[in-house]
Amino acid sequence: MRHVAIVGSGPAGFYTAEALLKSGSVAVDILDRLPVPYGLIRFGVAPDHQSIKAVARRYEKVALTPGVRFLGNVHLGADVSVEELLHYYDAVVLATGAPLDRRLGIPGDDLPGVVGSAAFVGWYNGHPDFADLAPPLGQPDAVVIGNGNVALDCARILAKTPVEFVGADIVAHAFEALGSSAIRDITILGRRGPHQIAMTPKELGELGHLDAAAPFADPDDFPPAGTDNALDPGQRKSVELLRGFAAAPPDGSKPRTIAFDFFAKPVAIEGDGRAERVIVERTALGPDGQARGTGQTYAVPAGLVISCIGYASPPIPGIPYDEALGRYPNQSGQVEDRLYAVGWARRGPTGTIGTNRPDGFAVAEAIDAALPPATYRSERDGAAGLDRLLGSRGCDPVHFADWQKIEAAEVAAARAGAPREKLVRVSDLLKAGGH
Ligand code: NAP
């Protein structure tokens, strides 16, 4: 029997657990600092994308497999260190994701009204860390920085009417605040052009079907149509959608607009004690395909600025960390002897939920190959050792059966048409879990 600890209960953690189970006799403990499982599925995937969230049912099956335990409310660093986990387990896998916002690093990026996407997404998804964010929605202009799918999520959520959230598990505080939002004009800033976007067609297409918001782009920002043929099919489809937005400017029938401003690099955020405008420098593509400032600047009004420019994993004391990449340096997932990283902690914040599956399987294979045969008797204590340690420290883990009680309470509290009403305070989650 091998003992493996996985830190983080998001997609990468669960796919790794699933793969490890296939490799033979193994006991897997999945730890999370929050009292609830599923990480990015619960707190990252947009609340109006329930079909993507449905993958949690697959993770639930893994959690209910004999030999697998979920231990929420266990803080790496405070309750147990990586070193201690390595003492009790044959292998430790960091599946901690990339929960930190990358900073814009421009003057004014710390003004009130400037928020990172982790915070904004966490707010509307009920992440306990961001329940009190209260983004300013009382003025007409918002700017979303970045040309990836997270920027699309943020712009779409800002643009939707309450009726468009039927069936979504957006939390009550965000549902109510957005329902009375004064935001009318949302500008999505991309520092490069339409051919360089990191958005996917399905997500981009959704902007064309909103009840109260019309997307548009400046036709002059597009290269000649023939050049689209050089793009891969997905990117070509996305650019076609953008060209469609450019060809049909808003006719005023919808009260909100979503403007794509390309070749637009934010260089400062200004305002009197809070964000009021983003200063943008016009760019052109350099020979290396990167954005070069032209020196020409202009201001875009914005009482709310959401930067959606990527994420970083948190540094862990004693574990190698690459500041520039915001993750743990590793060789095919191996960070150190018996210590592995998987998912965004391994490869950075890219790819879809499904990308984590092969990733998890590859790391499970690497663990399988590195450890003695699955039939060996581990000298390590595994779960028993961890339980003793956590008990001695007064840590009270939330087990999967406790989570099931939390889930039942959330389902019971759902508003009409919604699958659940998430509890957003750790104390309320613990209480609902019987702690
Ligand atoms: P992303 O796809 O890497 O996009 C980041 C964007 O930020 C890029 O357009 C990048 O521009 C821009 N950027 C970076 N630094 C910047 C700066 N200093 N100033 C201005 N712009 C800057 O990241 P993401 O949107 O956070 O998404 C993360 C991953 O999750 C992606 O793989 C995404 O597809 C996935 N995701 C998927 C879905 C879905 O499938 N529904 C939803 C959400 C997220 P450059 O290209 O010029 O660097």
PDB file of N, CA, C and O and ligand atoms in Angstrom, residues 49 52 102 104 145-151 153 189 191-192 196 198 200 203 265-266 290 308-311 344 349-352, ligand 1:
ATOM      1  N   HIS A  49     -22.129  28.762 -16.339  1.00  0.00           N
ATOM      2  CA  HIS A  49     -21.592  27.648 -17.129  1.00  0.00           C
ATOM      3  C   HIS A  49     -21.744  26.345 -16.348  1.00  0.00           C
ATOM      4  O   HIS A  49     -20.769  25.670 -16.026  1.00  0.00           O
ATOM      5  N   ILE A  52     -20.203  22.899 -17.439  1.00  0.00           N
ATOM      6  CA  ILE A  52     -18.782  22.652 -17.134  1.00  0.00           C
ATOM      7  C   ILE A  52     -18.653  22.215 -15.671  1.00  0.00           C
ATOM      8  O   ILE A  52     -17.914  21.292 -15.328  1.00  0.00           O
ATOM      9  N   ARG A 102      -1.982  38.105 -11.001  1.00  0.00           N
ATOM     10  CA  ARG A 102      -0.760  38.808 -11.417  1.00  0.00           C
ATOM     11  C   ARG A 102      -1.055  40.300 -11.377  1.00  0.00           C
ATOM     12  O   ARG A 102      -2.125  40.742 -11.801  1.00  0.00           O
ATOM     13  N   LEU A 104      -0.827  44.231 -12.376  1.00  0.00           N
ATOM     14  CA  LEU A 104      -0.604  44.988 -13.614  1.00  0.00           C
ATOM     15  C   LEU A 104       0.759  45.673 -13.596  1.00  0.00           C
ATOM     16  O   LEU A 104       1.427  45.770 -14.617  1.00  0.00           O
ATOM     17  N   ILE A 145      -9.387  44.308 -18.440  1.00  0.00           N
ATOM     18  CA  ILE A 145      -8.071  44.267 -19.104  1.00  0.00           C
ATOM     19  C   ILE A 145      -7.677  42.821 -19.386  1.00  0.00           C
ATOM     20  O   ILE A 145      -7.670  41.987 -18.476  1.00  0.00           O
ATOM     21  N   GLY A 146      -7.352  42.534 -20.641  1.00  0.00           N
ATOM     22  CA  GLY A 146      -6.937  41.185 -21.027  1.00  0.00           C
ATOM     23  C   GLY A 146      -7.825  40.649 -22.130  1.00  0.00           C
ATOM     24  O   GLY A 146      -8.997  41.039 -22.247  1.00  0.00           O
ATOM     25  N   ASN A 147      -7.277  39.781 -22.948  1.00  0.00           N
ATOM     26  CA  ASN A 147      -8.030  39.205 -24.063  1.00  0.00           C
ATOM     27  C   ASN A 147      -8.097  37.693 -23.973  1.00  0.00           C
ATOM     28  O   ASN A 147      -7.927  36.976 -24.965  1.00  0.00           O
ATOM     29  N   GLY A 148      -8.302  37.178 -22.753  1.00  0.00           N
ATOM     30  CA  GLY A 148      -8.476  35.739 -22.561  1.00  0.00           C
ATOM     31  C   GLY A 148      -9.910  35.422 -22.166  1.00  0.00           C
ATOM     32  O   GLY A 148     -10.769  36.313 -22.096  1.00  0.00           O
ATOM     33  N   ASN A 149     -10.174  34.147 -21.892  1.00  0.00           N
ATOM     34  CA  ASN A 149     -11.542  33.735 -21.542  1.00  0.00           C
ATOM     35  C   ASN A 149     -12.000  34.297 -20.205  1.00  0.00           C
ATOM     36  O   ASN A 149     -13.202  34.484 -19.985  1.00  0.00           O
ATOM     37  N   VAL A 150     -11.066  34.563 -19.304  1.00  0.00           N
ATOM     38  CA  VAL A 150     -11.473  35.133 -18.017  1.00  0.00           C
ATOM     39  C   VAL A 150     -12.014  36.553 -18.232  1.00  0.00           C
ATOM     40  O   VAL A 150     -13.009  36.949 -17.610  1.00  0.00           O
ATOM     41  N   ALA A 151     -11.398  37.312 -19.131  1.00  0.00           N
ATOM     42  CA  ALA A 151     -11.911  38.652 -19.457  1.00  0.00           C
ATOM     43  C   ALA A 151     -13.337  38.543 -19.998  1.00  0.00           C
ATOM     44  O   ALA A 151     -14.218  39.341 -19.643  1.00  0.00           O
ATOM     45  N   ASP A 153     -15.496  36.106 -19.348  1.00  0.00           N
ATOM     46  CA  ASP A 153     -16.373  35.765 -18.211  1.00  0.00           C
ATOM     47  C   ASP A 153     -16.763  37.025 -17.453  1.00  0.00           C
ATOM     48  O   ASP A 153     -17.939  37.247 -17.145  1.00  0.00           O
ATOM     49  N   LEU A 189      -9.950  45.746 -22.950  1.00  0.00           N
ATOM     50  CA  LEU A 189      -8.683  46.211 -23.524  1.00  0.00           C
ATOM     51  C   LEU A 189      -7.785  45.022 -23.872  1.00  0.00           C
ATOM     52  O   LEU A 189      -7.507  44.179 -23.010  1.00  0.00           O
ATOM     53  N   ARG A 191      -3.912  44.264 -25.432  1.00  0.00           N
ATOM     54  CA  ARG A 191      -2.705  45.016 -25.824  1.00  0.00           C
ATOM     55  C   ARG A 191      -2.229  44.642 -27.227  1.00  0.00           C
ATOM     56  O   ARG A 191      -1.396  45.318 -27.803  1.00  0.00           O
ATOM     57  N   ARG A 192      -2.768  43.511 -27.744  1.00  0.00           N
ATOM     58  CA  ARG A 192      -2.438  43.161 -29.134  1.00  0.00           C
ATOM     59  C   ARG A 192      -3.741  43.162 -29.964  1.00  0.00           C
ATOM     60  O   ARG A 192      -4.711  43.785 -29.570  1.00  0.00           O
ATOM     61  N   GLN A 196      -4.438  37.913 -32.137  1.00  0.00           N
ATOM     62  CA  GLN A 196      -3.631  37.458 -30.992  1.00  0.00           C
ATOM     63  C   GLN A 196      -4.485  37.153 -29.763  1.00  0.00           C
ATOM     64  O   GLN A 196      -3.947  36.901 -28.681  1.00  0.00           O
ATOM     65  N   ALA A 198      -6.722  35.374 -26.855  1.00  0.00           N
ATOM     66  CA  ALA A 198      -6.648  34.038 -26.226  1.00  0.00           C
ATOM     67  C   ALA A 198      -8.054  33.571 -25.856  1.00  0.00           C
ATOM     68  O   ALA A 198      -8.240  32.804 -24.920  1.00  0.00           O
ATOM     69  N   THR A 200     -11.822  31.745 -26.746  1.00  0.00           N
ATOM     70  CA  THR A 200     -12.287  30.628 -27.567  1.00  0.00           C
ATOM     71  C   THR A 200     -13.686  30.934 -28.124  1.00  0.00           C
ATOM     72  O   THR A 200     -14.434  31.721 -27.536  1.00  0.00           O
ATOM     73  N   GLU A 203     -17.095  30.815 -26.042  1.00  0.00           N
ATOM     74  CA  GLU A 203     -17.192  31.857 -25.015  1.00  0.00           C
ATOM     75  C   GLU A 203     -17.390  33.236 -25.673  1.00  0.00           C
ATOM     76  O   GLU A 203     -18.168  34.053 -25.186  1.00  0.00           O
ATOM     77  N   LYS A 265      -2.838  49.259 -24.701  1.00  0.00           N
ATOM     78  CA  LYS A 265      -2.094  48.807 -23.509  1.00  0.00           C
ATOM     79  C   LYS A 265      -2.315  49.779 -22.353  1.00  0.00           C
ATOM     80  O   LYS A 265      -2.017  50.973 -22.488  1.00  0.00           O
ATOM     81  N   PRO A 266      -2.841  49.280 -21.206  1.00  0.00           N
ATOM     82  CA  PRO A 266      -3.015  50.192 -20.076  1.00  0.00           C
ATOM     83  C   PRO A 266      -1.651  50.612 -19.537  1.00  0.00           C
ATOM     84  O   PRO A 266      -0.780  49.762 -19.326  1.00  0.00           O
ATOM     85  N   GLN A 290       4.987  40.928 -30.518  1.00  0.00           N
ATOM     86  CA  GLN A 290       4.583  41.509 -29.229  1.00  0.00           C
ATOM     87  C   GLN A 290       4.142  42.969 -29.418  1.00  0.00           C
ATOM     88  O   GLN A 290       4.435  43.587 -30.441  1.00  0.00           O
ATOM     89  N   CYS A 308      -7.575  41.017 -15.968  1.00  0.00           N
ATOM     90  CA  CYS A 308      -7.695  39.578 -16.230  1.00  0.00           C
ATOM     91  C   CYS A 308      -6.458  39.174 -17.022  1.00  0.00           C
ATOM     92  O   CYS A 308      -6.540  38.848 -18.210  1.00  0.00           O
ATOM     93  N   ILE A 309      -5.306  39.251 -16.385  1.00  0.00           N
ATOM     94  CA  ILE A 309      -4.043  39.092 -17.114  1.00  0.00           C
ATOM     95  C   ILE A 309      -3.260  37.885 -16.633  1.00  0.00           C
ATOM     96  O   ILE A 309      -2.062  37.793 -16.860  1.00  0.00           O
ATOM     97  N   GLY A 310      -3.932  36.960 -15.978  1.00  0.00           N
ATOM     98  CA  GLY A 310      -3.268  35.719 -15.578  1.00  0.00           C
ATOM     99  C   GLY A 310      -3.055  35.631 -14.078  1.00  0.00           C
ATOM    100  O   GLY A 310      -3.289  36.579 -13.342  1.00  0.00           O
ATOM    101  N   TYR A 311      -2.603  34.457 -13.665  1.00  0.00           N
ATOM    102  CA  TYR A 311      -2.522  34.111 -12.250  1.00  0.00           C
ATOM    103  C   TYR A 311      -1.153  33.543 -11.883  1.00  0.00           C
ATOM    104  O   TYR A 311      -0.360  33.193 -12.748  1.00  0.00           O
ATOM    105  N   TRP A 344      -2.219  23.728 -12.817  1.00  0.00           N
ATOM    106  CA  TRP A 344      -1.665  25.073 -12.941  1.00  0.00           C
ATOM    107  C   TRP A 344      -0.426  25.259 -12.074  1.00  0.00           C
ATOM    108  O   TRP A 344       0.448  26.048 -12.410  1.00  0.00           O
ATOM    109  N   PRO A 349      -1.061  28.944 -15.513  1.00  0.00           N
ATOM    110  CA  PRO A 349      -2.511  29.066 -15.661  1.00  0.00           C
ATOM    111  C   PRO A 349      -2.985  29.054 -17.099  1.00  0.00           C
ATOM    112  O   PRO A 349      -3.418  30.071 -17.639  1.00  0.00           O
ATOM    113  N   THR A 350      -2.882  27.901 -17.742  1.00  0.00           N
ATOM    114  CA  THR A 350      -3.347  27.786 -19.128  1.00  0.00           C
ATOM    115  C   THR A 350      -4.151  26.508 -19.299  1.00  0.00           C
ATOM    116  O   THR A 350      -3.993  25.556 -18.525  1.00  0.00           O
ATOM    117  N   GLY A 351      -4.994  26.501 -20.333  1.00  0.00           N
ATOM    118  CA  GLY A 351      -5.725  25.290 -20.683  1.00  0.00           C
ATOM    119  C   GLY A 351      -7.084  25.230 -20.006  1.00  0.00           C
ATOM    120  O   GLY A 351      -7.396  26.019 -19.126  1.00  0.00           O
ATOM    121  N   THR A 352      -7.877  24.273 -20.473  1.00  0.00           N
ATOM    122  CA  THR A 352      -9.231  24.118 -19.942  1.00  0.00           C
ATOM    123  C   THR A 352      -9.211  23.127 -18.776  1.00  0.00           C
ATOM    124  O   THR A 352      -8.161  22.562 -18.456  1.00  0.00           O
TER     125      THR A 352
HETATM  126  P1  NAP B   1      -4.973  33.950 -20.732  1.00  0.00           P
HETATM  127  O1  NAP B   1      -5.769  33.127 -21.645  1.00  0.00           O
HETATM  128  O2  NAP B   1      -3.525  33.663 -20.607  1.00  0.00           O
HETATM  129  O3  NAP B   1      -5.164  35.487 -21.179  1.00  0.00           O
HETATM  130  C1  NAP B   1      -4.466  36.503 -20.531  1.00  0.00           C
HETATM  131  C2  NAP B   1      -4.617  37.777 -21.330  1.00  0.00           C
HETATM  132  O4  NAP B   1      -4.030  38.833 -20.573  1.00  0.00           O
HETATM  133  C3  NAP B   1      -3.923  37.758 -22.676  1.00  0.00           C
HETATM  134  O5  NAP B   1      -4.761  38.379 -23.625  1.00  0.00           O
HETATM  135  C4  NAP B   1      -2.670  38.605 -22.428  1.00  0.00           C
HETATM  136  O6  NAP B   1      -2.224  39.302 -23.567  1.00  0.00           O
HETATM  137  C5  NAP B   1      -3.207  39.605 -21.441  1.00  0.00           C
HETATM  138  N1  NAP B   1      -2.159  40.245 -20.640  1.00  0.00           N
HETATM  139  C6  NAP B   1      -1.190  39.650 -19.908  1.00  0.00           C
HETATM  140  N2  NAP B   1      -0.443  40.582 -19.284  1.00  0.00           N
HETATM  141  C7  NAP B   1      -0.963  41.770 -19.632  1.00  0.00           C
HETATM  142  C8  NAP B   1      -0.636  43.104 -19.314  1.00  0.00           C
HETATM  143  N3  NAP B   1       0.382  43.384 -18.495  1.00  0.00           N
HETATM  144  N4  NAP B   1      -1.376  44.114 -19.851  1.00  0.00           N
HETATM  145  C9  NAP B   1      -2.402  43.833 -20.667  1.00  0.00           C
HETATM  146  N5  NAP B   1      -2.770  42.586 -21.013  1.00  0.00           N
HETATM  147  C10 NAP B   1      -2.054  41.567 -20.498  1.00  0.00           C
HETATM  148  O7  NAP B   1      -5.512  33.914 -19.238  1.00  0.00           O
HETATM  149  P2  NAP B   1      -6.981  33.876 -18.606  1.00  0.00           P
HETATM  150  O8  NAP B   1      -7.976  34.622 -19.412  1.00  0.00           O
HETATM  151  O9  NAP B   1      -6.732  34.239 -17.185  1.00  0.00           O
HETATM  152  O10 NAP B   1      -7.375  32.335 -18.669  1.00  0.00           O
HETATM  153  C11 NAP B   1      -6.599  31.343 -17.984  1.00  0.00           C
HETATM  154  C12 NAP B   1      -6.902  29.980 -18.578  1.00  0.00           C
HETATM  155  O11 NAP B   1      -8.217  29.567 -18.192  1.00  0.00           O
HETATM  156  C13 NAP B   1      -6.875  29.998 -20.097  1.00  0.00           C
HETATM  157  O12 NAP B   1      -6.342  28.806 -20.568  1.00  0.00           O
HETATM  158  C14 NAP B   1      -8.366  30.088 -20.438  1.00  0.00           C
HETATM  159  O13 NAP B   1      -8.687  29.601 -21.723  1.00  0.00           O
HETATM  160  C15 NAP B   1      -8.968  29.236 -19.343  1.00  0.00           C
HETATM  161  N6  NAP B   1     -10.378  29.584 -19.161  1.00  0.00           N
HETATM  162  C16 NAP B   1     -11.287  28.896 -19.879  1.00  0.00           C
HETATM  163  C17 NAP B   1     -12.641  29.206 -19.787  1.00  0.00           C
HETATM  164  C18 NAP B   1     -13.633  28.417 -20.592  1.00  0.00           C
HETATM  165  O14 NAP B   1     -13.244  27.502 -21.283  1.00  0.00           O
HETATM  166  N7  NAP B   1     -14.908  28.752 -20.548  1.00  0.00           N
HETATM  167  C19 NAP B   1     -13.061  30.244 -18.965  1.00  0.00           C
HETATM  168  C20 NAP B   1     -12.096  30.950 -18.241  1.00  0.00           C
HETATM  169  C21 NAP B   1     -10.745  30.613 -18.355  1.00  0.00           C
HETATM  170  P3  NAP B   1      -0.974  38.767 -24.455  1.00  0.00           P
HETATM  171  O15 NAP B   1      -1.517  37.648 -25.266  1.00  0.00           O
HETATM  172  O16 NAP B   1      -0.561  39.943 -25.223  1.00  0.00           O
HETATM  173  O17 NAP B   1       0.073  38.292 -23.464  1.00  0.00           O
END
